[in-house]
CSV table of C-alpha atoms and ligand atoms in Angstrom, one decimal:
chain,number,residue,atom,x,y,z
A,1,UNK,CA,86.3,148.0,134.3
A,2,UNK,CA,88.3,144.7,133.8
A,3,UNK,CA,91.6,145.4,133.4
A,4,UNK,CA,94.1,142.0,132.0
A,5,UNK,CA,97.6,141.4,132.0
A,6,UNK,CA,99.9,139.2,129.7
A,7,UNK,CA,101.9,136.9,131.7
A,8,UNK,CA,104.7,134.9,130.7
A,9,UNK,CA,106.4,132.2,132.5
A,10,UNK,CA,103.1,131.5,135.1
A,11,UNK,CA,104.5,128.1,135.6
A,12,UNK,CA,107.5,128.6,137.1
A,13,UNK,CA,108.9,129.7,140.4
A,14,UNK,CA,108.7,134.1,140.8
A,15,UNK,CA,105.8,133.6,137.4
A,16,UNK,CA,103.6,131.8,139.5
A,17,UNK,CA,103.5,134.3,142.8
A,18,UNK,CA,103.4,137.2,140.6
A,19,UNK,CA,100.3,135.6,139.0
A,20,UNK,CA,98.8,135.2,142.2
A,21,UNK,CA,99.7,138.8,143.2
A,22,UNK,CA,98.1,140.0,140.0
A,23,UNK,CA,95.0,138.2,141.2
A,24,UNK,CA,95.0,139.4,144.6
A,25,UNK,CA,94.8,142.8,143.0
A,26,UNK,CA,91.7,141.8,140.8
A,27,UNK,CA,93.6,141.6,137.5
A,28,UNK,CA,92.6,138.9,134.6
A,29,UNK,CA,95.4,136.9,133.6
A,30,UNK,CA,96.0,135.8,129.9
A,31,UNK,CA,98.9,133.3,130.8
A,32,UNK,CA,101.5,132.2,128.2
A,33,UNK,CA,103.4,128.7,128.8
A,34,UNK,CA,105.0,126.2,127.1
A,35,UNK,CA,103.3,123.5,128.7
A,36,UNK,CA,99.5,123.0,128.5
A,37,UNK,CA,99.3,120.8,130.8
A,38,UNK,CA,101.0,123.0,133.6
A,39,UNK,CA,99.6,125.9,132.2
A,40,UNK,CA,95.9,124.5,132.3
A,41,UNK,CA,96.4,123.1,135.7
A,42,UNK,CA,97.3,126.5,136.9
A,43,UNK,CA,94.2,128.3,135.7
A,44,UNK,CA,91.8,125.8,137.2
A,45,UNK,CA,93.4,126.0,140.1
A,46,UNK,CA,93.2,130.2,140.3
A,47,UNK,CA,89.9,130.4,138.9
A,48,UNK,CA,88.6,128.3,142.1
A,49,UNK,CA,90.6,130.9,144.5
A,50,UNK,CA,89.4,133.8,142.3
A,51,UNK,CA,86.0,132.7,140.9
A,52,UNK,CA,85.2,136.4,140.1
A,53,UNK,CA,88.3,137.1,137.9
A,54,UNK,CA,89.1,135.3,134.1
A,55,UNK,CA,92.4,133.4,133.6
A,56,UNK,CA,93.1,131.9,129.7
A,57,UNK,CA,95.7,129.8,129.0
A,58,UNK,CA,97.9,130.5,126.1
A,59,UNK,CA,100.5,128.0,124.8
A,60,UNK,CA,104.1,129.0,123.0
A,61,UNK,CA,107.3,127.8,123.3
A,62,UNK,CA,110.0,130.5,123.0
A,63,UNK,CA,112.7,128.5,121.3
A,64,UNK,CA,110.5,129.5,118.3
A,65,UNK,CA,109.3,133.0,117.3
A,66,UNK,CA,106.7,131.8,115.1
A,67,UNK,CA,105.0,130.3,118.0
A,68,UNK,CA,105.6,132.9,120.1
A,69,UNK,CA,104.4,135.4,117.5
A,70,UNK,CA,101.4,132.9,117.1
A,71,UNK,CA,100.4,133.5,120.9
A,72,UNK,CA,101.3,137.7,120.6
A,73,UNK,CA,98.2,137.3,117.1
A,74,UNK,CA,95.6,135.1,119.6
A,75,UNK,CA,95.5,137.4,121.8
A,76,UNK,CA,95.1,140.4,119.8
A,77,UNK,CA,92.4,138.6,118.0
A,78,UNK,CA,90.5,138.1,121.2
A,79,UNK,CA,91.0,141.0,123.5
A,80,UNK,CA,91.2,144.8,122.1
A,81,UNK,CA,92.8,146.1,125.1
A,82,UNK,CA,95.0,144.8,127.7
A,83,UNK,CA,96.7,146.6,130.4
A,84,UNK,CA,99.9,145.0,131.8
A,85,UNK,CA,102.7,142.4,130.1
A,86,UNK,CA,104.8,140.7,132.7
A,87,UNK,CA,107.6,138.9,130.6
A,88,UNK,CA,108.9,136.5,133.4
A,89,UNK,CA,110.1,133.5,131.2
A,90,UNK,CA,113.5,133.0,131.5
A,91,UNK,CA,116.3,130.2,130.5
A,92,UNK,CA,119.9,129.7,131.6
A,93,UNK,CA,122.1,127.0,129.9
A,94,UNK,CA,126.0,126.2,130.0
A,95,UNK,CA,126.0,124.4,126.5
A,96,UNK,CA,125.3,126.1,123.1
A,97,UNK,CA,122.3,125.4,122.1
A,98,UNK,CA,119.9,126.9,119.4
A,99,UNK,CA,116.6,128.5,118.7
A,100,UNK,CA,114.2,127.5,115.5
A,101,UNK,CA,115.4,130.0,114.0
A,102,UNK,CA,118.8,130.0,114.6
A,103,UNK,CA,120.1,131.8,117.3
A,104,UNK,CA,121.8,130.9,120.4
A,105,UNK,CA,118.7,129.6,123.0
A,106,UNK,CA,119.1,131.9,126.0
A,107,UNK,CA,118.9,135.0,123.7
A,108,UNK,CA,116.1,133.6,122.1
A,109,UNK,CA,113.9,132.8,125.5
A,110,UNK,CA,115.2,135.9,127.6
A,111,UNK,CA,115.6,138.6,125.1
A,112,UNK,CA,113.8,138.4,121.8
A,113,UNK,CA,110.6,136.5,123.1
A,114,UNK,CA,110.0,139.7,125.5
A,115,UNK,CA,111.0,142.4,123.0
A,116,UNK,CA,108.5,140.6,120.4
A,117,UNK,CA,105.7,140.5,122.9
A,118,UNK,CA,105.9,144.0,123.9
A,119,UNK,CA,106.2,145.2,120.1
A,120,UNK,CA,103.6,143.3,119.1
A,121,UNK,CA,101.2,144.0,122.1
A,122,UNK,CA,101.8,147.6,121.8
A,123,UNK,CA,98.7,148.5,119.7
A,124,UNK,CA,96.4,146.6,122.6
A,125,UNK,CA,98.5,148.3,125.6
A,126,UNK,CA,98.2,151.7,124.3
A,127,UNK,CA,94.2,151.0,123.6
A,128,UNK,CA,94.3,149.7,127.8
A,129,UNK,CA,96.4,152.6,128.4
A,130,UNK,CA,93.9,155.4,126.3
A,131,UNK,CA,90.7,153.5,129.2
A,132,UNK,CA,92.8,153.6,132.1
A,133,UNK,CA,95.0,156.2,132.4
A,134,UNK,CA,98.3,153.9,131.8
A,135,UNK,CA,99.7,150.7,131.3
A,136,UNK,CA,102.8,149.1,132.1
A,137,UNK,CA,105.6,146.3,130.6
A,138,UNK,CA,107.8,144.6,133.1
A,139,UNK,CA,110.8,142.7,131.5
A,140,UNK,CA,113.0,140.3,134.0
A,141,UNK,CA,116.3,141.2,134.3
A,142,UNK,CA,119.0,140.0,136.8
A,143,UNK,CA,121.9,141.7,139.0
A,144,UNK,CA,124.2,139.6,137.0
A,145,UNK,CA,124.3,142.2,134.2
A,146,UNK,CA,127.0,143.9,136.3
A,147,UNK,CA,129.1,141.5,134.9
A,148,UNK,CA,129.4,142.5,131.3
A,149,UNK,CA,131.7,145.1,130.6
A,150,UNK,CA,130.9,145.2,126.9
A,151,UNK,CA,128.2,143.9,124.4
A,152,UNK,CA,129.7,142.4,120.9
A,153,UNK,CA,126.1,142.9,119.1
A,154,UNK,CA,127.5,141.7,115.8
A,155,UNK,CA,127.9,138.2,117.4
A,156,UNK,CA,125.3,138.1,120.3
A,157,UNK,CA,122.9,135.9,118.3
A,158,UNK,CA,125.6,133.1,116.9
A,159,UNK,CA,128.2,132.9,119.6
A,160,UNK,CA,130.6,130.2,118.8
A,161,UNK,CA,130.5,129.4,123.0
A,162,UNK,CA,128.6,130.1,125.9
A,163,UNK,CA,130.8,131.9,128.6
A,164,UNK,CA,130.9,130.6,131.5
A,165,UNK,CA,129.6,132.0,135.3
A,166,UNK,CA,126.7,132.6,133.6
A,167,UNK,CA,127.8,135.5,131.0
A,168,UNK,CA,125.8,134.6,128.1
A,169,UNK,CA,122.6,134.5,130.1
A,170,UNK,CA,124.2,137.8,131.6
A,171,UNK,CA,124.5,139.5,128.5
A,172,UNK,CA,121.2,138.4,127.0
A,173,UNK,CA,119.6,139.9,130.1
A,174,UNK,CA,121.4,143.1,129.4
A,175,UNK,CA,120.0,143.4,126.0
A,176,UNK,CA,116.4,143.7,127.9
A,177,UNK,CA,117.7,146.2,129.8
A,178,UNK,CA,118.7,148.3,126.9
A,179,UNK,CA,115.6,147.8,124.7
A,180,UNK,CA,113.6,148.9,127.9
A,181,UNK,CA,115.5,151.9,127.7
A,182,UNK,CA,116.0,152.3,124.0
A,183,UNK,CA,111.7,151.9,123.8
A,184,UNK,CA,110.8,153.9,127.0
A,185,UNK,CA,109.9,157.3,125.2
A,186,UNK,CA,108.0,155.8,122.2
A,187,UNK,CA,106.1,154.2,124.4
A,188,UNK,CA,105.8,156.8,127.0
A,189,UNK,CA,103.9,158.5,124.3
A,190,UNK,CA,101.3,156.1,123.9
A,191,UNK,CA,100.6,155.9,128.0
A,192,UNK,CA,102.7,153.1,128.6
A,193,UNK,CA,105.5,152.5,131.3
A,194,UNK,CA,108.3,149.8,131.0
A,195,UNK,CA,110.6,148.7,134.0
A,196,UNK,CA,112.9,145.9,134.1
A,197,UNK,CA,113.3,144.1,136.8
A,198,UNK,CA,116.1,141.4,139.1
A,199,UNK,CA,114.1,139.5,141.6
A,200,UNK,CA,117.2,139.2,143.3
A,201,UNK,CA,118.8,135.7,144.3
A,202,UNK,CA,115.9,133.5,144.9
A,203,UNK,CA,114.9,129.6,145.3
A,204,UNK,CA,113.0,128.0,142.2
A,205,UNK,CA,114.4,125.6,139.7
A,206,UNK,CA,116.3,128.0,137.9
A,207,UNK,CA,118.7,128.8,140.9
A,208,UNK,CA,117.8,125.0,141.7
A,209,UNK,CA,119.5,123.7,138.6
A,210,UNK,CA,122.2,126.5,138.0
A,211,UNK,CA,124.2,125.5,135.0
A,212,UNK,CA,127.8,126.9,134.4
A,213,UNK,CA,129.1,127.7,137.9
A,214,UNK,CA,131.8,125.9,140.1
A,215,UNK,CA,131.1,123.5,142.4
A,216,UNK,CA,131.3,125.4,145.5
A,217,UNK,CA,128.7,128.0,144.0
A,218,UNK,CA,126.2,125.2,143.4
A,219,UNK,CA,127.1,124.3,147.2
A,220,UNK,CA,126.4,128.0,148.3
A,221,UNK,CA,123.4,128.8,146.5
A,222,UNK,CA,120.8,127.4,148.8
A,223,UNK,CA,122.2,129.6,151.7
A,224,UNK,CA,122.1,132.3,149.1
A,225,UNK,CA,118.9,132.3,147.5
A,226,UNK,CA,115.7,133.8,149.1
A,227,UNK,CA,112.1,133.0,149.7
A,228,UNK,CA,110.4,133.4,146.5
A,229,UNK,CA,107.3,134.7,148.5
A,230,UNK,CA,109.2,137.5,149.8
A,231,UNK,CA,111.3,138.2,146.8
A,232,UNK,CA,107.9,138.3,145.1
A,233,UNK,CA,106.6,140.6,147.4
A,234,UNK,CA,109.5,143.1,146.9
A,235,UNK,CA,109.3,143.0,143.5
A,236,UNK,CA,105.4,143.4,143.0
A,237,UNK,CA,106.0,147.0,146.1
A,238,UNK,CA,108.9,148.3,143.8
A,239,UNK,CA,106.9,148.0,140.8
A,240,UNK,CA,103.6,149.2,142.1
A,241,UNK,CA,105.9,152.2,143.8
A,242,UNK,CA,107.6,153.2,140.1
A,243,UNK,CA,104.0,153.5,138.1
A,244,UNK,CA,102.1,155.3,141.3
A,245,UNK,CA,105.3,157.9,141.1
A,246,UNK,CA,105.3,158.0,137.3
A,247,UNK,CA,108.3,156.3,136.7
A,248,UNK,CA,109.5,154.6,133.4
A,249,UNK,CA,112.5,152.8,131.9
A,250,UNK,CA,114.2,152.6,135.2
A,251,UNK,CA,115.5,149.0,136.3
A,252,UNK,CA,114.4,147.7,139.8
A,253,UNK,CA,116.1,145.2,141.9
A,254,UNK,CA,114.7,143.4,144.7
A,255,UNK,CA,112.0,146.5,145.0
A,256,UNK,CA,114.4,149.3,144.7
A,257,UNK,CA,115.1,151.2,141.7
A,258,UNK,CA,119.0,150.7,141.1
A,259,UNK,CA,121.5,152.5,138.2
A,260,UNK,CA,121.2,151.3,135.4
A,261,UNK,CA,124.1,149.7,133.5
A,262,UNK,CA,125.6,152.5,131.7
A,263,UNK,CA,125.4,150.2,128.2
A,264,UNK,CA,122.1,150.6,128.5
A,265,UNK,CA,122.3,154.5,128.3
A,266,UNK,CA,124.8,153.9,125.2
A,267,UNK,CA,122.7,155.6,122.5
A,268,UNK,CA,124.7,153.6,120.1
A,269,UNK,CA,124.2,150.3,122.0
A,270,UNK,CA,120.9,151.1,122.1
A,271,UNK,CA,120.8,151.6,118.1
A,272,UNK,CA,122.8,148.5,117.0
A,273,UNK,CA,120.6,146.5,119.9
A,274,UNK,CA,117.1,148.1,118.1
A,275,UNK,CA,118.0,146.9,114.7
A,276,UNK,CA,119.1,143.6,116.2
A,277,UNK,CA,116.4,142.6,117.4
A,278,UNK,CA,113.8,143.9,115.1
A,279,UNK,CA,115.5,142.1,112.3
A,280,UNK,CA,115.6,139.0,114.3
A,281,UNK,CA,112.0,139.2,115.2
A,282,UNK,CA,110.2,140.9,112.3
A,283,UNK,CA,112.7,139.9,109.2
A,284,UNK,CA,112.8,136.1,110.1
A,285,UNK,CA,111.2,133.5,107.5
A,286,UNK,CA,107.4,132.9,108.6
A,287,UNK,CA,106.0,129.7,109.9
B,301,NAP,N1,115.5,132.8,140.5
B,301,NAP,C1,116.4,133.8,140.5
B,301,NAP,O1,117.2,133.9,141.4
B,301,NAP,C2,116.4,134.8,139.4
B,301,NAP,C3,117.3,135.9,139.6
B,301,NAP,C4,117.3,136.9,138.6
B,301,NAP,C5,116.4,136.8,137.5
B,301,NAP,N2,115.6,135.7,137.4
B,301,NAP,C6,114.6,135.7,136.3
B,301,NAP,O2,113.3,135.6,136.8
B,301,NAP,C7,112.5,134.9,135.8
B,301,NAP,C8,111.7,133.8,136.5
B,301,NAP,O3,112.7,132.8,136.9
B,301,NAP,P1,112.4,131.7,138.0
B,301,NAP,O4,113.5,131.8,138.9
B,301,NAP,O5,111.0,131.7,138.4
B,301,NAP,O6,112.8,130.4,137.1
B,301,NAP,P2,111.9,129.0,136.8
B,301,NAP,O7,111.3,128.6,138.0
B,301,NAP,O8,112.9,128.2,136.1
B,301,NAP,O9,110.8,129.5,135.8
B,301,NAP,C9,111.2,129.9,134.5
B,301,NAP,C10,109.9,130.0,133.6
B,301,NAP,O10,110.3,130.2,132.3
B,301,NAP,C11,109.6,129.3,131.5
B,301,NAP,N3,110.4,128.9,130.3
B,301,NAP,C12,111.7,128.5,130.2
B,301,NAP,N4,112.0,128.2,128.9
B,301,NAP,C13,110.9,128.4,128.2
B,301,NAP,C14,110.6,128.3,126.8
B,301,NAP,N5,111.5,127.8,125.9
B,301,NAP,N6,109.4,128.7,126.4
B,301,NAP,C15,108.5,129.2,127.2
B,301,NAP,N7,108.7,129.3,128.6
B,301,NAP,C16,109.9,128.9,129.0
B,301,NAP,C17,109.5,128.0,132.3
B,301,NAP,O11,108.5,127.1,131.8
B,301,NAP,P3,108.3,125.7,132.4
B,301,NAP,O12,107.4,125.8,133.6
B,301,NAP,O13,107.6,124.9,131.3
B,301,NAP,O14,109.7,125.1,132.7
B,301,NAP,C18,109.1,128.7,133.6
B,301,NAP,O15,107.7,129.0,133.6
B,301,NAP,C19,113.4,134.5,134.7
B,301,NAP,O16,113.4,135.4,133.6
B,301,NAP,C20,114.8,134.5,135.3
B,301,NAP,O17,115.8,134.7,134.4
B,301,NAP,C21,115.5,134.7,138.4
C-alpha cells in the first residue's frame, strides 16, 4: 500500500530533511512551494535517490488563501486518500505587512495556511486513516510561544504593529497550538492524530535572517542555533514516538513532548480562535 504525505515548506531549511526522512521511510511526497522552480528542482532531484517512490510538485503562495485553497482542491482532485500533512512553512517579519486578503503576513503564512490545509484535507486523511489504521497532521510551532502571556483575538489579524523580539510571529504560532488542540477530538474520531511541533533553535535562513531582534541576538544566534540534520532527526523520533504510543494534540519540542501553553487549554481561547479562523479561511471573498 502507497501511503503519501502533504508537505509544505520542502524548500527550505527543517522542510527539506523532513522530506528526505519521509522518503527514507518509503512515503510519497505531494510537496507544496511557492517557488516552481525550487520546488521542481527538488523533486527531480529525490526521485533520482528514491526512483521507487512518487514526489509531485504543487505550487501556492501563502500570502493568498485562494492559492493556497487552490493547491488543498488539486490535490483532492487527484488523490482520494492521503496519509500525513507536514505543515512546515513558516515566515517571520519585523515590519507590518499584509496578506491578499488582508491580514497581517505572518498570521497568514504560519497560522491560517496550516489550519486551511488540514480542514480542507480532512475528508482525504480520514479516507488514508479508514486503509491504514491512522493518519497524522504535524503543525510547526516554536518555543517562543512561552512568550505570550495573552492572545487579543479581536485584533490578531489587523494589528496596527508588529511587536518586537519576535511576538507577533510568537503569537501567530500560538494560535497553531490552540487549533491543534481545539481540533484534536474531532479529528481523533475520524483516525487522525495532530501534534505541533518546535524544531528547537536551528541553522537555516529563517534563524539566518532573524528580523526584529537586537544586535547582539543576531550576533549570538549562530552559537545558538543547531544542526538542522540533528534537529531533524529529533523531531522526526519525537513524532514517530507520539503516534506509535497513541498520542494526539500534544506539542513536541526538539523530540520531547513538553506542556502545553495553558492558552491553548483555554476552552474559550480555543472558541474565539475556531471562529477566527474559520471565518478567515472559509468566509473570505473567492478568487
Ligand atoms: N529554524 C528555527 O530555528 C525554527 C525554530 C522554531 C520553529 N521553526 C519553524 O520551522 C518551520 C521551518 O522553518 P525553517 O527554519 O526551515 O525556515 P526556512 O529555511 O526559512 O524555510 C521556510 C519555508 O517556508 C516557505 N515559505 C515562506 N513564506 C512562504 C509563503 N508566503 N508561501 C509559501 N511558502 C512560504 C519557504 O519558501 P521558500 O523556499 O520559497 O523561501 C521555505 O520553504 C517554520 O514554520 C518555522 O517557523 C523554525
Amino acid at each position: 500500500m502507497k501511503k503519501y504525505a502533504v508537505v509544505t515548506g520542502s524548500t527550505g531549511g527543517i522542510g527539506a530533511q523532513v522530506a528526505k526522512r519521509l522518503a527514507d521511510d518509503n512515503w510519497n511526497l505531494l510537496l507544496i512551494n511557492r517557488s516552481k522552480s525550487k520546488a521542481d528542482a527538488q523533486v527531480q532531484e529525490l526521485s533520482k535517490t528514491y526512483s521507487n517512490l512518487e514526489f509531485h510538485a504543487y505550487q501556492a503562495d501563502f500570502m493568498d488563501l485562494n492559492s493556497v485553497q487552490a493547491a488543498a482542491e488539486k490535490i483532492k482532485s487527484e488523490y482520494d486518500e492521503i496519509h500525513a500533512l507536514y505543515n512546515i512553512a513558516g515566515y517571520m517579519t519585523n515590519n507590518l505587512t499584509h496578506s491578499v486578503q488582508g491580514v497581517e503576513s505572518q498570521l497568514a503564512v504560519n497560522t491560517l495556511a496550516p489550519y486551511l490545509l488540514t480542514k480542507s484535507l480532512t475528508v482525504r486523511l480520514a479516507k488514508g486513516a479508514n486503509l491504514t489504521g491512522g493518519s497524522h497532521v504535524v503543525n510547526f510551532s516554536t518555543s517562543m510561544i512561552s512568550s505570550i502571556k495573552g492572545l487579543d483575538i479581536s485584533n490578531i489579524a489587523t494589528p496596527e504593529k508588529i511587536e518586537g523580539m519576535g511576538k507577533t510571529y510568537a503569537a501567530a504560532k500560538l494560535v497553531v497550538n490552540v487549533f491543534n488542540r481545539a481540533l484534536k477530538d474531532e479529528l481523533a474520531t475520524q483516525g487522525i492524530s495532530i501534534f505541533a511541533v518546535d524544531p528547537g533553535p536551528t541553522k537555516t535562513q529563517m534563524t539566518e535572517n532573524m528580523v526584529g531582534v537586537p544586535w547582539l541576538f543576531k550576533v549570538l544566534m549562530p552559537l545558538m542555533t543547531k544542526d538542522v540534520n540533528k534537529q531533524t532527526n529529533k523531531l522526526m523520533n519525537g513524532v514517530k514516538s507520539a503516534i506509535s504510543s497513541k498520542q494526539s494534540g500534544v506539542f513536541i519540542s526538539e523530540g520531547k513532548v513538553k506542556k502545553e501553553h495553558k492558552l491553548a487549554d483555554d476552552d474559550q481561547i480555543q472558541k474565539q480562535v475556531t471562529t477566527l479562523l474559520d471565518k478567515l479561511c472559509f468566509s473570505r471573498q473567492p478568487a
